[in-house]
XYZ file of C-alpha atoms in Angstrom:
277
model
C 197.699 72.584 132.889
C 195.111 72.335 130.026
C 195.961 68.450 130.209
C 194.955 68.275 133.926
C 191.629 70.005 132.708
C 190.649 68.128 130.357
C 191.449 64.626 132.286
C 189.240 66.229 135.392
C 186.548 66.949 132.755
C 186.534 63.297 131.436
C 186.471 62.085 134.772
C 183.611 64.190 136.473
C 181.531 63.316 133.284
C 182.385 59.554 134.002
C 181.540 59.485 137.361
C 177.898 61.552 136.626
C 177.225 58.622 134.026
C 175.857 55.895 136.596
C 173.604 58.339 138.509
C 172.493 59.464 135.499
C 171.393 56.467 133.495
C 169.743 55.473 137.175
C 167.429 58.386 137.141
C 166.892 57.980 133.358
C 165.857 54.517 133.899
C 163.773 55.466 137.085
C 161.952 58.090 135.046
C 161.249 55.955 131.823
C 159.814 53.391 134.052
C 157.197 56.327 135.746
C 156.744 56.926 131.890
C 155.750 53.531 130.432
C 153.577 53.263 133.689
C 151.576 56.113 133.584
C 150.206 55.428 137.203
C 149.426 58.268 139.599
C 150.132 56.582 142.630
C 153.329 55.244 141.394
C 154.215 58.949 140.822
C 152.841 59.944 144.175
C 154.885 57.069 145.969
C 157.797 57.742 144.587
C 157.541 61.798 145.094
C 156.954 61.097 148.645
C 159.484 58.197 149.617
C 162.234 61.399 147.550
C 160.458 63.761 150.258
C 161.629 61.630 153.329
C 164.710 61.070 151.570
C 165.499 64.623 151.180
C 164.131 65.621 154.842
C 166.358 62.881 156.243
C 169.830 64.304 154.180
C 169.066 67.404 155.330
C 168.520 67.074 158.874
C 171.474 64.949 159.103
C 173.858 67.763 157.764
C 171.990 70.119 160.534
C 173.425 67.195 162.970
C 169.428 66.850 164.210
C 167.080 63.972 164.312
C 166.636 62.800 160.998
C 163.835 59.943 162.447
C 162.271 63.531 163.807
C 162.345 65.736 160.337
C 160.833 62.522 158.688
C 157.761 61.857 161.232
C 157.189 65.869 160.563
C 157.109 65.698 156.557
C 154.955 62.667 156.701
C 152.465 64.541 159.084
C 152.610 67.793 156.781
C 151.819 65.186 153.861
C 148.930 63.232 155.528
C 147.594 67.312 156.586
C 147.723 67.630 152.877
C 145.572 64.258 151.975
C 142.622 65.778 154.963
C 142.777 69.165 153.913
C 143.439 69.055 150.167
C 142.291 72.537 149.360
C 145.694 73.417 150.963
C 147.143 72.159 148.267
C 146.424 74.713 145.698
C 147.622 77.373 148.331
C 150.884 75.842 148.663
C 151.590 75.470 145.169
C 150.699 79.435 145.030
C 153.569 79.890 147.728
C 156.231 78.051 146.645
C 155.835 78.826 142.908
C 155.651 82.677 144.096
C 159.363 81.757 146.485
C 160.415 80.160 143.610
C 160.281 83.408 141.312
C 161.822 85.295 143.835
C 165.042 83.429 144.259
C 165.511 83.257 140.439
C 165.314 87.394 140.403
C 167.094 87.932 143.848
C 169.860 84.692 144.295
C 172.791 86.753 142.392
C 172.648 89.209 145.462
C 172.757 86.428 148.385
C 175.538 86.225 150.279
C 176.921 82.611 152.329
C 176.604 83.479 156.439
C 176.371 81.244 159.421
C 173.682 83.472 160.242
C 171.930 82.974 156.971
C 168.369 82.066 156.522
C 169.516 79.894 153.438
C 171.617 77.058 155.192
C 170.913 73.262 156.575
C 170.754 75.044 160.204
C 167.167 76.360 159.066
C 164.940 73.349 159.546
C 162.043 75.033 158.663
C 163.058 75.588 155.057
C 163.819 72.286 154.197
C 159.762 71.078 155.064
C 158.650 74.279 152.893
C 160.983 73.339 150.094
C 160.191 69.631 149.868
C 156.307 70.242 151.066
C 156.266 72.773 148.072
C 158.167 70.606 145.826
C 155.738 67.464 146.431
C 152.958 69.793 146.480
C 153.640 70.987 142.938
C 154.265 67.857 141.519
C 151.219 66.561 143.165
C 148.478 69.655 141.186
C 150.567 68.663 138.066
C 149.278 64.675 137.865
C 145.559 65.796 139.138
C 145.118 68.338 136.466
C 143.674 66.230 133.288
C 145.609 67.859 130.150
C 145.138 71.564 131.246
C 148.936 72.345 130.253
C 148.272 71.130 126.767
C 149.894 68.058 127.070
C 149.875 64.594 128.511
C 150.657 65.215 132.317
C 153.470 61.831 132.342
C 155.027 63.742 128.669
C 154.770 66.966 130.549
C 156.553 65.547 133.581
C 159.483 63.885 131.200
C 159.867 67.165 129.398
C 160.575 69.177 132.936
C 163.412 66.971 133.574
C 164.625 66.168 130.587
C 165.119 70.087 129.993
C 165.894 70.307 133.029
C 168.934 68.230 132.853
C 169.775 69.424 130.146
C 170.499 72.812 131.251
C 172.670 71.017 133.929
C 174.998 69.167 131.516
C 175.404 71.938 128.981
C 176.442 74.399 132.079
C 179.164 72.144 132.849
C 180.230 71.709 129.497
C 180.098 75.318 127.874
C 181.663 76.476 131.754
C 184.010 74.107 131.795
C 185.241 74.835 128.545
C 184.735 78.533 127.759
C 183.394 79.745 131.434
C 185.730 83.396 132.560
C 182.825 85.339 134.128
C 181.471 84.065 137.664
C 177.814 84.654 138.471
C 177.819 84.804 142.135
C 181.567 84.465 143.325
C 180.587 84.202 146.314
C 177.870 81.532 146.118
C 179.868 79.248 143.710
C 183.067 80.753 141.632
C 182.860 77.646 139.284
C 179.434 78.703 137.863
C 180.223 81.088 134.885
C 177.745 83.879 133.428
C 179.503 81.949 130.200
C 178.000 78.236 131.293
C 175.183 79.613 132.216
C 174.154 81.243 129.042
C 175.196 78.384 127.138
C 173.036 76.118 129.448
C 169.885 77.741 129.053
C 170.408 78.204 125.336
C 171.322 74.759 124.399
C 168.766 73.333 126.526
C 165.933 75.862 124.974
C 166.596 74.566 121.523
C 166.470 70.873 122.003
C 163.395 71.919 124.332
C 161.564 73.491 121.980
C 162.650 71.259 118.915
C 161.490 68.453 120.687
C 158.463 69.922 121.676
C 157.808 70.940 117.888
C 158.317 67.671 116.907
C 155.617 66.120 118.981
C 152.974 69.014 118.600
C 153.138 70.515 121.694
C 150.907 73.998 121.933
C 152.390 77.159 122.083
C 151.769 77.966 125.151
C 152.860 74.898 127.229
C 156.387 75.603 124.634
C 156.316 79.275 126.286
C 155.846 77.740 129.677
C 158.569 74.683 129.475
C 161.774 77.435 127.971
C 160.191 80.122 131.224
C 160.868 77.629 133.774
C 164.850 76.987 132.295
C 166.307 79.916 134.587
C 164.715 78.139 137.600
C 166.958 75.514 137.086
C 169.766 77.937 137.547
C 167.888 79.248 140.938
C 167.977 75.976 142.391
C 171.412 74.652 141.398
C 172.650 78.457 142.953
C 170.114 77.876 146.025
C 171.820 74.703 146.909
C 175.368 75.802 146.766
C 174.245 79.007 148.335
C 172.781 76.680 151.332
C 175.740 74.410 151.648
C 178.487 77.427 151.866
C 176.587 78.881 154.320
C 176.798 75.426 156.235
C 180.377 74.850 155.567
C 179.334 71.749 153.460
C 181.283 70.687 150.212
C 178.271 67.725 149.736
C 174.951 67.428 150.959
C 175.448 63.620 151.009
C 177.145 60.741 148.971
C 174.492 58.740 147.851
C 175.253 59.513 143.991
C 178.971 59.037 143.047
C 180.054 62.118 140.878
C 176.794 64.097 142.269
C 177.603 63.966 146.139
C 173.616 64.308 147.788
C 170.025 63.744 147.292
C 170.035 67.436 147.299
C 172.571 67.948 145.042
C 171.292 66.076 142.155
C 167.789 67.413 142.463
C 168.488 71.268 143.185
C 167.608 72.130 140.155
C 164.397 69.559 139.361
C 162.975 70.386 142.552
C 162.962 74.219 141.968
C 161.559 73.642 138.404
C 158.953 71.214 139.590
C 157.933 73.299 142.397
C 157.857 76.540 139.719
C 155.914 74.751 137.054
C 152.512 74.918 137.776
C 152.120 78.832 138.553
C 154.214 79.231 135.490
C 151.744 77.536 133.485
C 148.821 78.838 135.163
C 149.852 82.144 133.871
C 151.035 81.362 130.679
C 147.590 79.598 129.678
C 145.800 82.502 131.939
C 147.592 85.747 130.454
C 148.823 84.905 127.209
């Protein structure tokens, strides 16, 4: 029995490896370009990407989800002062999943599920929204915006992989049985400390300022949020995977759960960090 465990572990972490040296290799390339439009580009062509997974797995007109992100987006480019009010909503939807997601349950009926159109534009809206105010502020986060940007999903990740590991090894005590039984209080713990040490050693290491330090290990439990969000969306759908696109990861959505809720909480986290500290 142990045997079978540990040759399912080896193989789930060998099947993550391509995806992930793909998105490493994506995201050191934004790095060493340091261009705002790239970033905007590539935030928006994910956007249609996600839009298009999801309205697939609500059996609807993908061609029709896409045509209404991209109008949402151009709405944003005329009336940018909408902007800042959509980061406000998403970052304050955000907060409220990571306090209330333990007491969701899976239903047909649910609000959370690929059935719900309407939630996937204010998730991915929000998402591109946020990532959008982080690469037009000019160093108000104490920290390059592109280093800022790497440190979000690099911690972000991070909190993914040492989950798995710590849960797969250790993991007795579900979080949410009923959202995802494989997702131990054990893993998680083990996540977010692992991933708030190299975080903040890293961070250390290249003089990052208190605050934005603060900010970066605040945002680790919205990783959690998102990762639960997801699963929470798909059981409520009857879906195992939103997609296949990443061997080892199943969906667009799947891989980015937890980036997208961290992204989309990150810049009302850091407002009040830097505001009320």
């Amino acid at each position: 029995m142990k045997e079978g465990l540990e040759n399912a572990f080896r193989k789930n972490i060998l099947q993550r490896i391509p995806s992930a040296l793909f998105l490493a290799a994506l995201l050191i390339a934004l790095l060493f370009l340091q261009s705002n439009n790239l970033i905007y580009t590539v935030v928006s062509i994910i956007g249609v990407m996600l839009v298009v997974e999801w309205y697939k797995n609500a059996k609807r007109n993908y061609l029709l989800g896409a045509g209404i992100l991209i109008s949402l987006l151009l709405g944003l480019f005329i009336f940018p002062h909408l902007l800042v009010l959509n980061v406000l909503i998403i970052g304050i939807f955000w907060i409220t999943i990571v306090f209330s997601i333990k007491f969701q349950k899976p239903s047909g009926n649910s609000y959370f599920s690929f059935n719900n159109l309407f939630l996937s534009q204010f998730l991915i809206v929000g998402f591109i929204s946020s990532a959008v105010f982080i690469f037009l502020e000019h160093n108000e986060f104490g920290v390059n915006k592109f280093l800022l940007l790497f440190l979000l999903v690099f911690q972000t990740a991070m909190v993914d992989i040492f989950a798995y590991i710590v849960g797969s090894n250790i993991g007795k005590t579900p979080i949410t049985p009923s959202i995802s039984p494989n997702k131990t209080l054990e893993g998680l713990a083990g996540g977010l400390f692992f991933a708030a040490i190299l975080s903040i050693g890293i961070s250390i290491l290249i003089s990052v300022p208190l605050k934005t330090i603060s900010a970066l290990v605040l945002l680790l439990p919205f990783a959690i949020a998102g990762d639960l969000l997801e699963s929470l969306i798909k059981r409520s759908s009857n879906i195992k995977d939103s997609g296949s696109i990443f061997p080892g990861h199943g969906g667009l959505w799947d891989r980015l759960d937890s980036h997208i809720a961290v992204i989309s909480a990150a810049p009302i986290v850091f407002i009040l960090c830097f505001n009320l500290a």
